Tab-separated table of C-alpha atoms in Angstrom:
chain	number	residue	atom	x	y	z
R	703	UNK	CA	0.000	0.000	0.000
R	704	UNK	CA	2.769	2.456	0.934
R	705	UNK	CA	4.672	1.706	-2.266
R	706	UNK	CA	1.495	2.193	-4.347
R	707	UNK	CA	0.972	5.634	-2.807
R	708	UNK	CA	4.613	6.552	-3.413
R	709	UNK	CA	4.418	5.359	-7.028
R	710	UNK	CA	1.306	7.494	-7.587
R	711	UNK	CA	3.079	10.495	-6.080
R	712	UNK	CA	6.119	9.948	-8.329
R	713	UNK	CA	3.926	9.644	-11.415
R	714	UNK	CA	2.083	12.877	-10.571
R	715	UNK	CA	5.323	14.804	-10.102
R	716	UNK	CA	6.763	13.565	-13.384
R	717	UNK	CA	3.567	14.439	-15.279
R	718	UNK	CA	3.406	17.924	-13.791
R	719	UNK	CA	7.070	18.571	-14.579
R	720	UNK	CA	6.756	17.676	-18.241
R	721	UNK	CA	3.495	19.625	-18.595
R	722	UNK	CA	5.283	22.760	-17.365
R	723	UNK	CA	8.619	22.248	-19.077
R	724	UNK	CA	7.717	24.695	-21.849
R	725	UNK	CA	6.738	27.591	-19.600
R	726	UNK	CA	8.540	30.923	-20.042
R	727	UNK	CA	11.691	30.777	-17.918
R	728	UNK	CA	14.028	33.367	-19.405
R	729	UNK	CA	14.891	34.838	-16.000
R	730	UNK	CA	15.778	32.099	-13.536
R	731	UNK	CA	18.871	30.362	-12.155
R	732	UNK	CA	19.711	27.223	-14.111
R	733	UNK	CA	21.668	25.465	-11.358
R	734	UNK	CA	21.065	24.979	-7.659
R	735	UNK	CA	23.106	23.178	-4.992
R	736	UNK	CA	21.177	21.677	-2.074
R	737	UNK	CA	22.781	20.345	1.093
R	738	UNK	CA	20.550	18.520	3.549
R	739	UNK	CA	20.985	16.618	6.781
R	740	UNK	CA	18.492	14.821	8.971
R	741	UNK	CA	17.659	12.237	11.610
R	742	UNK	CA	14.906	9.645	11.754
R	743	UNK	CA	14.284	5.912	11.719
R	744	UNK	CA	14.001	3.020	9.295
R	745	UNK	CA	12.028	-0.227	9.315
R	746	UNK	CA	14.010	-3.277	8.193
R	747	UNK	CA	11.998	-6.058	6.565
R	748	UNK	CA	13.669	-9.498	6.558
R	749	UNK	CA	12.861	-12.593	4.545
R	750	UNK	CA	14.118	-15.286	6.969
R	751	UNK	CA	14.789	-13.344	10.184
R	752	UNK	CA	12.729	-11.120	12.534
R	753	UNK	CA	12.114	-7.532	11.419
R	754	UNK	CA	13.605	-4.654	13.414
R	755	UNK	CA	13.969	-0.857	13.447
R	756	UNK	CA	17.091	1.270	12.985
R	757	UNK	CA	17.883	4.882	13.879
R	758	UNK	CA	19.054	6.966	10.931
R	759	UNK	CA	21.418	9.882	10.319
R	760	UNK	CA	21.425	11.103	6.720
R	761	UNK	CA	23.062	13.714	4.528
R	762	UNK	CA	22.753	14.582	0.841
R	763	UNK	CA	24.347	16.920	-1.682
R	764	UNK	CA	22.291	17.460	-4.848
R	765	UNK	CA	22.838	19.545	-7.968
R	766	UNK	CA	19.613	20.610	-9.681
R	767	UNK	CA	19.411	21.675	-13.320
R	768	UNK	CA	16.263	23.773	-13.873
R	769	UNK	CA	14.749	23.220	-17.312
R	770	UNK	CA	11.924	25.645	-16.446
R	771	UNK	CA	11.258	28.226	-13.745
R	772	UNK	CA	9.648	25.797	-11.316
R	773	UNK	CA	10.948	22.376	-12.364
R	774	UNK	CA	14.345	20.715	-12.580
R	775	UNK	CA	16.285	17.472	-12.510
R	776	UNK	CA	18.374	16.682	-9.388
R	777	UNK	CA	21.275	14.269	-9.018
R	778	UNK	CA	24.018	13.841	-6.459
R	779	UNK	CA	25.315	11.747	-3.601
R	780	UNK	CA	24.003	10.848	-0.166
R	781	UNK	CA	25.256	9.137	2.980
R	782	UNK	CA	23.207	7.087	5.456
R	783	UNK	CA	24.233	5.875	8.903
R	784	UNK	CA	21.878	3.297	10.412
R	785	UNK	CA	22.110	1.766	13.902
R	786	UNK	CA	19.906	-0.171	16.294
R	787	UNK	CA	19.171	-3.374	18.183
R	788	UNK	CA	17.639	-6.582	16.895
R	789	UNK	CA	17.912	-10.351	17.074
R	790	UNK	CA	18.316	-13.271	14.694
R	791	UNK	CA	19.292	-16.937	14.793
R	792	UNK	CA	22.646	-15.974	16.358
R	793	UNK	CA	21.016	-14.063	19.212
R	794	UNK	CA	20.661	-10.392	20.160
R	795	UNK	CA	22.818	-7.904	18.260
R	796	UNK	CA	23.618	-4.233	17.750
R	797	UNK	CA	23.605	-3.390	14.044
R	798	UNK	CA	25.589	-0.540	12.457
R	799	UNK	CA	25.556	0.191	8.725
R	800	UNK	CA	26.891	3.003	6.509
R	801	UNK	CA	25.600	3.375	2.950
R	802	UNK	CA	26.505	5.505	-0.048
R	803	UNK	CA	23.467	6.607	-2.054
R	804	UNK	CA	23.047	8.116	-5.536
R	805	UNK	CA	19.635	9.805	-6.054
R	806	UNK	CA	18.051	10.980	-9.336
R	807	UNK	CA	14.877	13.032	-8.897
R	808	UNK	CA	12.492	15.531	-10.468
R	809	UNK	CA	12.255	18.677	-8.319
R	810	UNK	CA	9.553	21.361	-8.171
R	811	UNK	CA	10.114	24.781	-6.542
R	812	UNK	CA	7.491	27.465	-5.957
R	813	UNK	CA	7.449	30.689	-3.932
R	814	UNK	CA	4.520	30.815	-1.515
R	815	UNK	CA	5.453	34.188	0.085
R	816	UNK	CA	7.957	36.995	-0.425
R	817	UNK	CA	11.041	35.029	0.690
R	818	UNK	CA	9.545	31.604	1.418
R	819	UNK	CA	9.505	28.769	-1.102
R	820	UNK	CA	8.194	25.217	-1.150
R	821	UNK	CA	10.177	22.405	-2.787
R	822	UNK	CA	8.989	18.896	-3.617
R	823	UNK	CA	11.171	16.162	-5.128
R	824	UNK	CA	10.506	12.577	-6.146
R	825	UNK	CA	12.542	9.946	-7.940
R	826	UNK	CA	14.793	6.943	-7.608
R	827	UNK	CA	18.071	5.969	-5.928
R	828	UNK	CA	20.699	3.282	-5.875
R	829	UNK	CA	22.722	2.639	-2.726
R	830	UNK	CA	25.458	0.305	-1.552
R	831	UNK	CA	26.882	-0.636	1.848
R	832	UNK	CA	30.362	0.742	2.613
R	833	UNK	CA	30.624	-0.418	6.222
R	834	UNK	CA	28.652	-2.839	8.400
R	835	UNK	CA	28.936	-4.553	11.797
R	836	UNK	CA	26.717	-6.955	13.741
R	837	UNK	CA	27.892	-6.914	17.369
R	838	UNK	CA	26.798	-9.941	19.408
R	839	UNK	CA	27.573	-10.764	23.023
R	840	UNK	CA	30.538	-12.980	22.088
R	841	UNK	CA	31.537	-11.874	18.575
R	842	UNK	CA	31.506	-9.139	15.927
R	843	UNK	CA	30.565	-9.971	12.332
R	844	UNK	CA	31.420	-7.542	9.523
R	845	UNK	CA	30.293	-7.165	5.902
R	846	UNK	CA	27.281	-9.449	6.292
R	847	UNK	CA	25.260	-8.023	3.374
R	848	UNK	CA	26.543	-6.998	-0.044
R	849	UNK	CA	25.507	-5.589	-3.395
R	850	UNK	CA	23.225	-2.715	-4.355
R	851	UNK	CA	19.649	-1.861	-3.445
R	852	UNK	CA	17.327	0.406	-5.415
R	853	UNK	CA	14.209	2.282	-4.414
R	854	UNK	CA	11.923	5.316	-4.476
R	855	UNK	CA	12.580	8.591	-2.655
R	856	UNK	CA	10.368	11.596	-1.854
R	857	UNK	CA	11.342	14.977	-0.406
R	858	UNK	CA	9.386	17.933	0.971
R	859	UNK	CA	10.974	21.177	2.163
R	860	UNK	CA	10.400	24.829	3.121
R	861	UNK	CA	13.155	27.361	2.427
R	862	UNK	CA	13.754	30.981	3.492
R	863	UNK	CA	15.783	33.180	1.142
R	864	UNK	CA	18.574	34.702	3.245
R	865	UNK	CA	20.130	36.455	0.220
R	866	UNK	CA	19.916	36.342	-3.566
R	867	UNK	CA	22.076	33.204	-3.607
R	868	UNK	CA	21.561	31.516	-0.227
R	869	UNK	CA	18.566	29.901	1.456
R	870	UNK	CA	17.982	27.828	4.595
R	871	UNK	CA	15.067	25.661	5.619
R	872	UNK	CA	13.728	22.367	6.894
R	873	UNK	CA	13.044	19.161	5.004
R	874	UNK	CA	11.145	15.914	5.448
R	875	UNK	CA	12.095	12.903	3.329
R	876	UNK	CA	11.068	9.301	2.902
R	877	UNK	CA	12.476	6.377	0.948
R	878	UNK	CA	11.616	2.730	0.358
R	879	UNK	CA	13.611	-0.080	-1.283
R	880	UNK	CA	12.034	-2.079	-4.101
R	881	UNK	CA	14.956	-4.545	-4.240
R	882	UNK	CA	16.558	-6.656	-1.504
R	883	UNK	CA	20.084	-7.080	-0.182
R	884	UNK	CA	21.393	-10.618	0.294
R	885	UNK	CA	23.812	-11.982	2.870
R	886	UNK	CA	27.288	-12.816	1.591
R	887	UNK	CA	28.344	-16.459	1.123
R	888	UNK	CA	30.530	-16.475	4.256
R	889	UNK	CA	27.897	-14.879	6.528
R	890	UNK	CA	26.881	-16.820	9.635
R	891	UNK	CA	23.195	-16.687	8.633
R	892	UNK	CA	21.261	-16.510	5.366
R	893	UNK	CA	18.739	-13.780	4.681
R	894	UNK	CA	17.372	-11.171	2.272
R	895	UNK	CA	16.309	-7.768	3.540
R	896	UNK	CA	15.125	-4.323	2.466
R	897	UNK	CA	14.485	-0.960	4.103
R	898	UNK	CA	10.697	-0.891	3.925
R	899	UNK	CA	10.482	2.775	5.009
R	900	UNK	CA	13.066	5.348	6.083
R	901	UNK	CA	11.658	8.673	7.308
R	902	UNK	CA	13.812	11.654	8.333
R	903	UNK	CA	13.484	15.347	9.219
R	904	UNK	CA	16.317	17.866	9.164
R	905	UNK	CA	17.902	21.044	7.827
R	906	UNK	CA	18.227	22.221	4.238
R	907	UNK	CA	20.724	24.689	2.733
R	908	UNK	CA	20.494	25.989	-0.836
R	909	UNK	CA	22.929	27.835	-3.124
R	910	UNK	CA	21.798	29.244	-6.475
R	911	UNK	CA	24.262	30.004	-9.289
């Protein structure tokens, strides 16, 4: 159900962007740099093990190319740090994971007041694990899962224009995997898992040039 809603949202954003791509935009900044950071939580869904939740710290740097006044295409790099408690066939554990993410999204910007603007983004991402540890009572297991996961991402933010080039604000984002990660061949247990939902709230900084 959640993925159906997210897919509908993505489709609506893409349709709106292409419908407005031909609007008059002779006086607007073509490029925008967005830096965001946030905290939240993620829900891990496992195939052969119990599900569990993880705390999340996230950061992203995105370059947006505006093909019209209110719409653009964003791409960049993100970092996720996940941590939390759970249990599996080996017993109770503390799980830490760092991921590198590469988003590609359609972005819509619109001023709603003199210096306040609303931004909405939706699209896709690919991410891979760069560091991972499962800490048990008697052992530590590293690099349990491998490969890439892919999913949908949505973003909602308010920005205040500090100057002609700088803005600050707050953002809320959500993402959901549509593929699964698998345990490596030498892992002590076998499983497939995905991040069913990852919701965060944080700060947003923008630079126009």
